[in-house]
Coordinates of C-alpha atoms in Angstrom, one line a residue:
Chain A
M1 CA -135.4 52.6 -12.3
S2 CA -136.6 54.7 -9.5
S3 CA -137.7 51.6 -7.5
N4 CA -134.3 50.1 -8.2
L5 CA -132.6 53.2 -6.7
K6 CA -134.8 53.0 -3.7
K7 CA -133.8 49.4 -3.2
I8 CA -130.1 50.3 -3.2
K9 CA -130.8 53.1 -0.7
D10 CA -132.7 50.7 1.6
T11 CA -129.9 48.3 1.7
A12 CA -127.2 50.9 2.0
E13 CA -128.9 53.0 4.7
P14 CA -129.4 50.3 7.4
G15 CA -125.7 49.5 7.2
R16 CA -124.7 53.0 7.7
R17 CA -127.4 53.6 10.3
S18 CA -126.4 50.5 12.3
F19 CA -122.8 51.5 12.1
L20 CA -123.5 55.0 13.4
S21 CA -125.7 53.7 16.2
K22 CA -123.0 51.2 17.1
L23 CA -120.5 54.0 17.1
W24 CA -122.7 56.1 19.4
L25 CA -123.2 53.1 21.7
G26 CA -119.5 52.5 21.8
L27 CA -118.8 56.1 22.6
G28 CA -121.4 55.9 25.4
L29 CA -119.6 52.9 26.8
V30 CA -116.3 54.7 26.7
V31 CA -117.8 57.6 28.6
F32 CA -119.2 55.2 31.1
A33 CA -115.9 53.4 31.6
E34 CA -114.0 56.7 31.9
S35 CA -116.4 57.9 34.6
I36 CA -116.0 54.7 36.6
G37 CA -112.2 55.1 36.3
V38 CA -112.4 58.7 37.5
V39 CA -114.6 57.8 40.4
F40 CA -112.1 55.0 41.5
A41 CA -109.1 57.3 41.1
F42 CA -110.9 60.0 43.1
L43 CA -111.7 57.5 45.9
R44 CA -108.2 56.0 46.0
P45 CA -106.8 56.1 49.5
R46 CA -104.5 59.0 49.9
K47 CA -101.2 58.8 51.8
P48 CA -102.1 59.6 55.4
R49 CA -100.4 62.8 56.6
T50 CA -97.7 61.9 59.1
S51 CA -96.2 64.2 61.6
E52 CA -92.5 64.1 62.3
G53 CA -91.9 61.5 65.0
G54 CA -95.4 60.1 64.7
F55 CA -96.7 56.8 63.3
G56 CA -95.7 56.5 59.6
S57 CA -92.3 58.2 60.0
I58 CA -88.9 57.2 61.4
I59 CA -89.2 57.1 65.1
T60 CA -86.4 57.3 67.7
A61 CA -87.2 54.7 70.4
G62 CA -84.3 55.6 72.7
P63 CA -80.7 54.6 73.6
V64 CA -79.9 50.9 73.7
G65 CA -79.1 51.0 77.4
D66 CA -82.7 51.9 78.3
F67 CA -83.9 48.4 77.4
E68 CA -83.4 45.3 79.5
P69 CA -82.9 42.0 77.8
N70 CA -86.1 39.9 77.6
S71 CA -88.3 42.9 77.9
V72 CA -91.0 44.4 75.8
T73 CA -91.7 48.2 75.7
A74 CA -94.7 49.8 74.0
I75 CA -93.8 52.7 71.8
V76 CA -97.3 54.2 71.7
R77 CA -96.7 57.0 69.3
G78 CA -95.2 54.6 66.8
H79 CA -97.9 51.9 67.1
F80 CA -95.3 49.2 67.8
Y81 CA -93.6 47.2 70.6
L82 CA -89.8 47.2 70.9
A83 CA -88.8 43.8 72.0
C84 CA -85.4 43.3 73.5
L85 CA -84.6 39.6 73.2
E86 CA -82.7 37.5 75.7
D87 CA -79.4 37.9 73.7
G88 CA -79.8 41.7 73.6
G89 CA -81.1 41.9 70.0
F90 CA -83.9 44.2 69.0
L91 CA -87.2 43.6 67.1
A92 CA -89.9 46.2 66.4
L93 CA -93.2 44.3 66.4
S94 CA -96.4 45.8 65.0
R95 CA -99.2 45.9 67.6
K96 CA -101.7 44.7 65.1
C97 CA -102.9 41.1 65.4
T98 CA -102.4 39.3 62.1
H99 CA -105.8 37.7 62.4
L100 CA -108.2 40.6 62.1
G101 CA -106.2 43.7 63.1
C102 CA -107.0 44.1 66.8
T103 CA -104.4 45.7 69.0
V104 CA -102.5 43.0 71.0
P105 CA -101.5 44.0 74.6
W106 CA -98.2 42.6 76.1
D107 CA -98.8 40.3 79.0
S108 CA -95.6 40.6 81.0
K109 CA -96.7 38.0 83.6
N110 CA -96.8 35.2 81.0
N111 CA -94.3 36.8 78.7
Q112 CA -96.6 36.8 75.7
F113 CA -98.9 38.9 73.5
T114 CA -102.6 37.8 73.9
C115 CA -105.1 39.2 71.4
P116 CA -108.4 40.1 73.2
C117 CA -110.5 39.6 70.1
H118 CA -110.0 35.9 69.1
A119 CA -107.4 34.7 71.7
S120 CA -104.4 34.4 69.4
V121 CA -101.2 34.2 71.4
F122 CA -97.7 35.4 70.2
D123 CA -94.3 35.0 71.9
I124 CA -91.7 37.8 72.4
K125 CA -90.4 37.2 68.9
G126 CA -93.9 37.6 67.5
N127 CA -94.2 34.0 66.6
V128 CA -97.7 32.4 66.8
I129 CA -98.1 30.2 69.9
S130 CA -101.8 29.7 69.5
P131 CA -104.0 30.3 66.4
P132 CA -106.3 31.6 64.8
A133 CA -103.6 34.1 63.8
P134 CA -102.1 32.8 60.6
R135 CA -98.7 34.3 60.7
A136 CA -96.2 36.0 63.1
L137 CA -96.6 39.7 64.0
D138 CA -95.4 42.2 61.3
I139 CA -92.1 43.9 62.0
Y140 CA -90.7 47.3 61.2
P141 CA -87.0 47.8 60.2
V142 CA -84.8 48.7 63.1
T143 CA -81.6 50.7 62.8
I144 CA -79.1 51.4 65.5
E145 CA -76.9 54.5 65.1
N146 CA -74.5 55.6 67.9
E147 CA -76.4 53.3 70.3
I148 CA -79.7 55.1 69.5
I149 CA -82.5 52.8 68.2
K150 CA -84.6 54.1 65.3
V151 CA -87.6 52.4 63.8
D152 CA -88.9 53.0 60.3
T153 CA -92.7 52.8 60.6
R154 CA -93.5 53.7 57.0
K155 CA -94.2 50.2 55.9
P156 CA -94.6 47.0 58.0
I157 CA -92.8 43.9 56.8
R158 CA -95.0 40.8 56.6
R159 CA -93.4 37.5 57.6
S160 CA -94.7 34.0 58.2
E161 CA -92.4 33.3 61.2
F162 CA -89.5 34.6 63.1
R163 CA -86.0 34.2 61.6
P164 CA -82.7 35.2 63.3
E165 CA -81.8 37.6 60.5
Q166 CA -84.7 39.8 61.4
V167 CA -83.1 40.8 64.7
M168 CA -80.9 43.9 64.9
Y169 CA -78.0 44.0 67.3
A170 CA -76.1 47.0 68.7
K171 CA -72.4 46.8 67.8
R172 CA -70.4 45.7 70.7
I173 CA -67.3 47.7 71.3
Chain B
M1 CA -166.1 91.4 42.1
T2 CA -166.9 88.7 44.7
Y3 CA -167.8 86.3 41.9
N4 CA -164.4 86.9 40.2
L5 CA -162.6 86.3 43.5
N6 CA -164.4 83.0 44.0
G7 CA -163.4 82.0 40.5
F8 CA -159.8 82.9 41.2
F9 CA -159.7 80.7 44.4
S10 CA -161.5 77.9 42.7
R11 CA -159.0 78.0 39.8
I12 CA -156.2 77.6 42.4
R13 CA -158.0 74.8 44.2
H14 CA -158.8 72.9 41.0
S15 CA -155.2 73.2 39.9
I16 CA -154.2 71.4 43.0
I17 CA -157.1 68.9 43.6
R18 CA -158.5 67.7 40.4
G19 CA -161.8 66.3 41.6
P20 CA -164.5 67.8 43.8
V21 CA -163.4 68.2 47.4
Y22 CA -166.8 67.2 48.9
P23 CA -168.3 64.6 46.7
Q24 CA -172.1 65.0 46.4
T25 CA -173.1 62.1 44.1
E26 CA -172.0 58.5 43.9
Q27 CA -170.3 59.3 40.6
E28 CA -168.2 61.9 42.3
C29 CA -167.3 59.5 45.1
K30 CA -166.1 56.9 42.6
R31 CA -164.0 59.5 40.8
I32 CA -162.3 60.7 43.9
I33 CA -161.4 57.1 44.8
T34 CA -160.0 56.2 41.4
D35 CA -158.1 59.5 41.1
S36 CA -156.5 59.4 44.5
L37 CA -152.8 59.1 45.0
I38 CA -153.1 55.9 47.1
L39 CA -154.6 54.1 44.1
H40 CA -151.6 55.1 42.1
F41 CA -149.6 52.7 44.3
R42 CA -152.3 50.2 45.0
P43 CA -154.8 48.3 42.8
R44 CA -158.4 49.4 42.9
T45 CA -159.5 46.1 44.3
V46 CA -157.7 43.3 46.0
P47 CA -158.6 39.6 46.4
E48 CA -160.1 39.0 49.8
P49 CA -157.7 36.1 50.8
A50 CA -154.8 38.5 50.4
L51 CA -156.0 40.5 53.4
K52 CA -155.4 37.6 55.7
F53 CA -152.7 38.6 58.2
S54 CA -151.1 35.2 58.7
L55 CA -150.4 35.0 55.0
T56 CA -147.7 37.7 55.1
W57 CA -147.6 38.9 58.7
G58 CA -147.4 42.3 57.2
L59 CA -143.6 42.0 57.2
G60 CA -143.0 43.8 53.9
G61 CA -145.1 46.8 55.0
M62 CA -143.3 46.8 58.4
A63 CA -140.0 47.0 56.6
L64 CA -141.3 50.0 54.6
V65 CA -142.5 51.8 57.7
L66 CA -139.1 51.2 59.4
V67 CA -137.2 52.5 56.4
M68 CA -139.4 55.7 56.5
L69 CA -138.8 56.1 60.2
L70 CA -135.1 55.6 59.6
A71 CA -135.1 58.3 56.8
L72 CA -136.9 60.8 59.0
T73 CA -134.8 60.3 62.1
G74 CA -131.6 60.0 60.0
I75 CA -132.2 63.4 58.5
L76 CA -132.7 64.9 62.0
L77 CA -129.4 63.3 63.1
K78 CA -127.6 64.8 60.2
F79 CA -128.3 68.3 61.7
V80 CA -126.2 67.5 64.8
Y81 CA -123.7 64.8 63.8
V82 CA -120.1 65.7 62.7
P83 CA -118.2 63.0 60.8
L84 CA -114.7 63.7 62.2
P85 CA -112.8 61.4 64.5
G86 CA -112.3 64.0 67.1
K87 CA -115.8 65.5 66.9
A88 CA -118.0 62.6 66.1
Y89 CA -118.2 61.2 69.7
E90 CA -118.6 64.6 71.1
S91 CA -121.5 65.4 68.8
I92 CA -123.3 62.3 69.9
L93 CA -122.9 63.5 73.5
V94 CA -124.3 66.9 72.5
L95 CA -127.1 65.1 70.8
Q96 CA -127.9 63.1 73.8
N97 CA -127.4 65.7 76.5
E98 CA -128.3 69.1 74.9
V99 CA -130.6 68.5 72.0
W100 CA -134.3 68.3 72.8
F101 CA -135.5 64.7 72.1
G102 CA -131.9 64.0 70.8
Q103 CA -131.5 60.8 72.8
L104 CA -135.0 59.7 71.7
I105 CA -134.3 60.3 68.0
R106 CA -131.0 58.4 68.2
N107 CA -132.7 55.6 70.0
I108 CA -135.5 55.4 67.4
H109 CA -132.9 55.3 64.6
H110 CA -130.8 52.7 66.4
W111 CA -133.7 50.3 67.2
C112 CA -135.4 50.8 63.9
A113 CA -132.2 49.8 62.1
N114 CA -131.8 46.7 64.2
L115 CA -135.4 45.7 63.9
L116 CA -135.2 46.3 60.1
V117 CA -132.6 43.6 59.8
I118 CA -134.8 41.1 61.7
V119 CA -138.0 42.1 59.8
V120 CA -136.3 41.9 56.4
F121 CA -134.9 38.5 57.3
L122 CA -138.2 37.2 58.5
H123 CA -139.8 38.6 55.3
M124 CA -137.4 36.6 53.3
L125 CA -138.2 33.5 55.3
R126 CA -142.0 34.1 54.8
V127 CA -141.5 34.4 51.0
F128 CA -139.4 31.2 51.0
F129 CA -141.8 29.1 53.2
T130 CA -144.9 30.2 51.4
G131 CA -143.3 29.3 48.0
A132 CA -143.6 32.9 46.8
F133 CA -140.3 32.8 44.9
H134 CA -141.4 30.7 41.9
S135 CA -142.3 32.3 38.5
P136 CA -143.5 35.1 38.1
R137 CA -141.8 36.2 41.3
R138 CA -138.4 34.7 40.5
F139 CA -136.6 38.0 39.8
N140 CA -138.3 39.8 42.7
W141 CA -136.5 37.3 45.0
I142 CA -133.2 38.5 43.6
I143 CA -134.2 42.2 44.1
G144 CA -135.1 41.2 47.6
L145 CA -131.7 39.7 48.2
F146 CA -130.2 43.0 47.0
L147 CA -132.4 44.9 49.4
L148 CA -131.2 42.6 52.2
F149 CA -127.6 43.3 51.2
F150 CA -128.2 47.1 51.2
V151 CA -130.0 46.9 54.6
L152 CA -127.0 45.0 56.1
I153 CA -124.4 47.4 54.6
S154 CA -126.4 50.4 55.7
N155 CA -126.4 49.0 59.2
F156 CA -122.8 48.2 59.0
T157 CA -121.7 51.7 57.8
G158 CA -123.9 53.3 60.4
Y159 CA -122.2 51.2 63.1
L160 CA -119.0 53.1 62.8
L161 CA -120.4 56.6 63.1
P162 CA -120.7 57.0 66.9
W163 CA -116.9 56.4 66.9
D164 CA -116.9 54.7 70.3
Q165 CA -115.0 51.5 71.3
L166 CA -117.8 49.2 70.2
A167 CA -118.0 50.9 66.8
F168 CA -114.3 51.2 66.1
W169 CA -113.4 47.6 66.9
A170 CA -116.4 46.0 65.3
I171 CA -115.5 47.7 62.0
T172 CA -111.8 46.8 62.5
I173 CA -112.7 43.2 62.8
C174 CA -115.1 43.1 59.9
T175 CA -112.7 45.0 57.5
G176 CA -110.0 42.6 58.9
M177 CA -112.0 39.7 57.5
V178 CA -111.8 41.2 54.0
E179 CA -108.0 40.7 53.9
Y180 CA -108.4 36.9 53.6
I181 CA -110.1 37.1 50.2
P182 CA -107.4 35.7 47.9
G183 CA -105.9 38.1 45.4
V184 CA -107.9 41.3 46.0
G185 CA -108.2 41.1 49.8
T186 CA -105.4 43.5 50.7
W187 CA -106.5 46.0 48.0
L188 CA -110.2 45.8 49.0
Q189 CA -109.4 46.3 52.6
K190 CA -107.3 49.4 51.9
M191 CA -110.2 50.7 49.8
L192 CA -112.8 50.0 52.6
R193 CA -110.6 51.6 55.3
S194 CA -109.4 54.4 52.9
G195 CA -105.9 53.6 54.1
P196 CA -104.0 51.1 56.1
E197 CA -106.0 51.8 59.3
I198 CA -109.4 53.1 60.2
G199 CA -109.1 56.8 60.5
P200 CA -110.7 60.1 59.4
A201 CA -110.9 59.1 55.7
A202 CA -112.7 55.9 56.6
L203 CA -115.2 57.7 58.8
L204 CA -116.0 60.2 56.1
M205 CA -116.4 57.5 53.5
F206 CA -118.7 55.4 55.8
Y207 CA -120.7 58.6 56.5
T208 CA -121.1 59.3 52.8
F209 CA -122.2 55.7 52.0
H210 CA -124.6 55.7 55.0
T211 CA -126.3 59.0 54.3
A212 CA -126.2 59.3 50.5
I213 CA -125.3 56.3 48.4
L214 CA -127.0 53.5 50.3
P215 CA -130.3 55.3 50.8
V216 CA -130.6 56.0 47.1
C217 CA -129.7 52.3 46.3
L218 CA -132.4 51.2 48.8
L219 CA -135.0 53.6 47.4
I220 CA -134.4 52.4 43.8
C221 CA -134.5 48.7 44.7
M222 CA -137.6 49.3 46.8
A223 CA -139.5 50.9 44.0
F224 CA -138.5 48.1 41.7
H225 CA -139.4 45.5 44.3
F226 CA -142.9 46.9 44.8
W227 CA -143.5 47.4 41.1
R228 CA -142.7 43.7 40.5
V229 CA -145.1 42.7 43.3
R230 CA -147.9 44.6 41.5
K231 CA -146.9 43.0 38.2
A232 CA -147.0 39.5 39.7
G233 CA -150.6 40.2 40.7
G234 CA -150.1 41.2 44.3
V235 CA -149.0 39.0 47.1
I236 CA -149.2 35.2 46.7
I237 CA -152.6 33.6 47.5
P238 CA -153.1 29.9 48.3
A239 CA -154.9 28.1 45.6
S240 CA -158.3 26.8 46.7
L241 CA -157.9 23.7 48.6
D242 CA -160.0 21.4 46.4
D243 CA -158.2 21.3 43.0
Q244 CA -161.4 20.9 41.0
S245 CA -163.1 24.1 41.7
D246 CA -161.3 26.9 40.0
T247 CA -163.4 29.7 41.4
K248 CA -161.8 33.0 41.5
P249 CA -161.6 34.7 44.9
G250 CA -163.9 37.5 45.7
Y251 CA -162.4 41.0 45.2
V252 CA -163.0 43.8 47.7
P253 CA -162.1 47.6 47.3
T254 CA -158.6 48.5 48.4
I255 CA -160.0 51.5 50.2
P256 CA -160.8 51.0 53.0
N257 CA -160.1 47.2 53.3
L258 CA -156.4 47.0 52.6
V259 CA -155.3 50.6 53.4
L260 CA -156.9 50.5 56.9
R261 CA -155.2 47.2 57.7
E262 CA -151.8 48.5 56.6
L263 CA -152.4 51.7 58.6
T264 CA -153.1 49.6 61.7
V265 CA -150.0 47.5 61.4
A266 CA -147.9 50.7 60.8
L267 CA -149.4 52.5 63.8
V268 CA -148.9 49.5 66.1
L269 CA -145.3 49.2 64.9
V270 CA -144.6 52.9 65.4
A271 CA -146.1 52.7 68.9
F272 CA -143.9 49.7 69.7
I273 CA -140.7 51.4 68.5
L274 CA -141.6 54.5 70.4
V275 CA -142.1 52.7 73.7
F276 CA -139.0 50.6 73.2
S277 CA -136.9 53.7 72.4
I278 CA -138.2 55.4 75.6
L279 CA -137.3 52.4 77.7
F280 CA -134.0 51.4 76.2
D281 CA -131.1 53.7 75.2
A282 CA -128.9 53.0 72.2
P283 CA -125.5 51.9 73.5
L284 CA -122.6 54.3 73.6
E285 CA -119.2 53.2 75.1
S286 CA -116.1 55.2 75.7
P287 CA -114.6 57.1 72.8
A288 CA -112.6 55.0 70.2
N289 CA -109.1 54.2 71.3
P290 CA -107.1 52.6 68.5
G291 CA -104.4 51.5 71.0
M292 CA -106.7 49.3 73.1
S293 CA -109.0 46.6 71.9
P294 CA -111.8 45.9 74.3
N295 CA -112.1 42.3 75.5
P296 CA -114.1 40.7 74.0
A297 CA -114.3 42.6 70.7
K298 CA -117.2 41.5 68.6
A299 CA -118.7 42.2 65.2
P300 CA -122.2 43.7 64.9
W301 CA -124.7 41.0 66.0
Y302 CA -125.9 40.3 62.4
F303 CA -122.4 39.3 61.4
M304 CA -121.8 37.2 64.5
G305 CA -122.6 34.0 62.6
I306 CA -119.6 34.7 60.4
Q307 CA -117.5 35.6 63.3
E308 CA -118.4 32.3 64.9
L309 CA -117.5 30.5 61.7
L310 CA -114.1 32.2 62.1
M311 CA -113.6 30.5 65.4
H312 CA -113.9 27.1 63.7
F313 CA -112.6 27.5 60.1
H314 CA -109.6 28.9 58.3
P315 CA -110.5 32.5 57.4
V316 CA -110.6 31.8 53.7
F317 CA -113.4 29.3 54.4
A318 CA -115.1 31.4 57.0
V319 CA -115.2 34.7 55.2
L320 CA -115.1 33.7 51.6
I321 CA -115.9 30.2 50.5
I322 CA -118.9 29.5 52.9
P323 CA -120.5 32.9 52.5
V324 CA -120.1 32.8 48.7
L325 CA -121.6 29.3 48.5
V326 CA -124.6 30.4 50.7
T327 CA -125.2 33.6 48.7
G328 CA -124.9 31.7 45.4
T329 CA -127.4 29.1 46.6
L330 CA -129.8 31.9 47.6
I331 CA -129.5 33.5 44.2
L332 CA -130.0 30.2 42.4
L333 CA -132.9 29.1 44.6
P334 CA -135.7 30.3 42.3
Y335 CA -134.1 28.9 39.2
L336 CA -133.7 25.3 40.3
T337 CA -136.0 22.6 38.8
Y338 CA -139.0 21.9 40.9
Q339 CA -141.1 18.9 40.0
S340 CA -144.3 20.0 41.5
N341 CA -147.2 20.4 39.1
R342 CA -149.6 21.2 41.9
R343 CA -150.4 24.8 42.6
T344 CA -148.8 25.2 46.1
G345 CA -147.9 28.8 46.3
G346 CA -149.2 30.5 49.4
V347 CA -149.3 27.3 51.5
W348 CA -147.0 27.5 54.5
F349 CA -144.2 24.9 54.3
F350 CA -145.5 23.5 51.0
S351 CA -147.4 20.5 52.5
R352 CA -148.0 18.6 55.6
K353 CA -145.1 16.3 54.7
G354 CA -142.9 19.4 54.2
R355 CA -143.8 20.6 57.6
R356 CA -143.0 17.3 59.2
M357 CA -139.6 17.2 57.4
G358 CA -138.9 20.7 58.5
I359 CA -139.4 19.9 62.1
V360 CA -137.0 16.9 61.7
A361 CA -134.4 19.2 60.1
A362 CA -134.8 21.8 62.8
I363 CA -134.4 19.3 65.6
T364 CA -131.4 17.7 63.9
A365 CA -129.7 21.1 63.7
L366 CA -130.5 21.9 67.3
V367 CA -129.1 18.6 68.4
I368 CA -125.9 18.5 66.3
T369 CA -124.7 22.1 66.1
P370 CA -124.0 22.9 69.8
P371 CA -122.0 19.7 70.4
A372 CA -120.1 20.4 67.2
I373 CA -119.2 23.9 68.4
I374 CA -118.1 22.5 71.8
T375 CA -116.2 19.6 70.3
D376 CA -114.3 21.9 67.9
E377 CA -113.6 24.3 70.8
Y378 CA -112.2 21.9 73.4
F379 CA -111.5 18.5 72.0
M380 CA -110.6 18.7 68.3
N381 CA -107.7 20.6 66.9
F382 CA -107.5 20.0 63.1
T383 CA -104.2 21.9 62.8
A384 CA -102.5 19.8 65.4
S385 CA -104.0 16.4 64.5
I386 CA -103.0 16.7 60.9
P387 CA -99.5 18.1 61.0
G388 CA -97.5 18.9 57.9
L389 CA -100.4 20.3 56.0
P390 CA -101.2 24.0 55.5
T391 CA -103.9 25.2 57.8
L392 CA -106.0 26.0 54.8
I393 CA -106.3 22.3 54.2
S394 CA -106.3 21.0 57.8
N395 CA -108.5 23.6 59.4
G396 CA -110.5 24.6 56.3
F397 CA -110.9 21.9 53.8
F398 CA -111.3 19.0 56.3
P399 CA -113.9 20.4 58.6
A400 CA -115.8 21.8 55.6
A401 CA -115.7 18.3 53.9
I402 CA -117.0 16.7 57.1
I403 CA -119.9 19.1 57.3
L404 CA -120.7 18.7 53.6
A405 CA -120.7 14.9 54.0
G406 CA -123.0 15.3 56.9
I407 CA -125.4 17.4 54.9
T408 CA -125.3 15.0 51.9
G409 CA -126.0 12.1 54.2
F410 CA -128.9 13.9 55.8
H411 CA -130.3 14.7 52.4
R412 CA -130.1 11.0 51.3
L413 CA -131.6 9.8 54.4
I414 CA -134.6 12.2 54.5
K415 CA -135.2 11.8 50.7
R416 CA -135.4 8.0 51.1
K417 CA -137.4 8.0 54.3
Y418 CA -140.1 10.5 53.2
N419 CA -140.1 9.9 49.5
A420 CA -140.2 13.6 49.2
S421 CA -140.4 16.0 46.2
T422 CA -137.7 18.5 45.3
N423 CA -139.6 21.3 46.9
E424 CA -139.8 19.5 50.2
T425 CA -136.2 18.3 50.2
I426 CA -134.8 21.8 49.4
Q427 CA -137.0 23.3 52.0
T428 CA -135.7 20.8 54.6
L429 CA -132.1 21.4 53.8
F430 CA -132.8 25.2 54.0
I431 CA -134.2 24.7 57.4
L432 CA -131.2 22.6 58.5
L433 CA -128.8 25.3 57.5
L434 CA -131.0 28.2 58.7
V435 CA -131.3 26.7 62.3
S436 CA -127.5 26.0 62.4
F437 CA -126.8 29.6 61.3
I438 CA -129.1 31.0 64.0
I439 CA -127.4 28.8 66.6
L440 CA -124.0 30.1 65.5
T441 CA -125.3 33.7 65.7
V442 CA -126.8 33.1 69.1
T443 CA -123.5 31.5 70.3
G444 CA -121.5 34.5 69.1
I445 CA -123.8 37.0 70.7
W446 CA -124.5 35.4 74.1
F447 CA -122.1 32.6 74.7
R448 CA -118.7 34.2 73.9
G449 CA -117.0 36.0 76.8
P450 CA -113.5 37.5 77.3
G451 CA -110.9 36.2 74.8
M452 CA -113.9 34.9 72.8
A453 CA -113.9 31.8 75.1
L454 CA -117.2 29.9 75.5
T455 CA -119.1 31.1 78.5
W456 CA -122.6 31.3 79.9
P457 CA -124.6 34.5 79.2
W458 CA -125.2 35.0 83.0
N459 CA -121.5 34.8 83.8
P460 CA -120.6 37.9 85.8
E461 CA -117.3 38.3 83.9
L462 CA -119.2 39.2 80.7
S463 CA -121.2 42.0 82.2
S464 CA -118.3 43.5 84.1
S465 CA -116.2 43.9 80.9

């Protein structure tokens, strides 16, 4: 009788024991996963602080009349170039090369952007003339109110190539 | 009273040093040796052939010495360096101009870090070419790859810290490469840069990785690595040349035979580093200017091979597919099926045939790679010659397929010509790729000038920029 009881105990206990140890193991894994989640959330990039009128805010580039057609002006505080196309339309081009992120200088002699890092070449509209850059320069939305050009540098717009609807025109009176 | 005081001091002494300080008898001598701390890390005796310098070239020991030098100089640098974009460059100037031996400490840290990459890489080659990656050393090869990875990442994170033009743009380019990883690229790049552009958060993160996380990772992997060396029975020793005699090699005491040799290598290395650091200053360019990329802007030299790949392949191939394939192959290397039943561990290049095939592979790579670079640079434009296809196919898939076909053809040819074993064939292909990679790296470092155009290293344009 007593040996029989022991037998039942022996078979019953391992089940309970293994269940409990699995439970502990599971809890341990949950703790581990939570900690990983906390670490990643902690390290998540914060929104960079932007000063009014600096990169990451809405920047006033100037009155329409200040820009000659077929010219490119660097707006240094906004990290972009304001391109005035031949027909008087405006494009705000990011200065970041789409290949690996170098800053592209405007070469006014040849009327093109030439990246110093891997020799990508872009035209005044930001289109790729020569690879390795895979797509046209990013643009920022341009608005023109009362003949004053404003550029929203909060988020660049990725594009594969130039299209006419990206250009902003001042209303002719 | 005197007696009591003596007893008091001897109690203190015995609590610190367990054995007698000045051994009188032979018994005591032996006890000191077996109790000593050194023999906690080293076996009591080592096989005599293991002492031969040309077996290992002392590269593992050198790596350890360099890591220790890096830790010591790195801690000193932490007393002066400020990880803030406005202050970092200034603190380097203070270090160099106002702190006693500041320039020297920075130079030692800089040159040790660069030499460590070379030494660790050569150590990997030594292990491969002496066949020291088969069982029971298989997993230690993997740990070694992790160590190589951590050394590279440590170097890379340290590269940004001076916050000069060189640092800023090298890190911009390298984190720019990450963007091309399909799916997670943009997210990963944002994590690495702690934002859309490299700024204060990125510098602080690189600093934390460089000075806290990576040293701990390195330390853990190193301890594991050394322990597995001990468990595998020490460094690999060539089997006796005539297969019949199975005589065990003679054993000699570790102290002084091995320890003295290690000390000698360490001291020569330290002396070399010191002289080199006195003669050559670590580079420091003008402060970082996010508005102006220098021309040319290059990655750190150990990533120049990948940057050179970028000149020839679509980025997805250059920064993802090719590196992943190479890393995967390196990881699988010890687990492939090798048909040799001969004990060949410890023999350089496996066999005489292996050596001959290796020379053929090295010459092939030397003859083919430079013309391939020049052809792709000036005469061949995959994107233009195959219009209507995405560049991923025309400038990625096609050149990769051509190279793969070339490697397969070479493999067939050499296998048939030499009737070689798997060990010899794999070693030959390894040499082919290794030499090609070294040529790509050398091209990137010395043969790329302004606008990343091919140029001669002695071109005055390069030195003036």
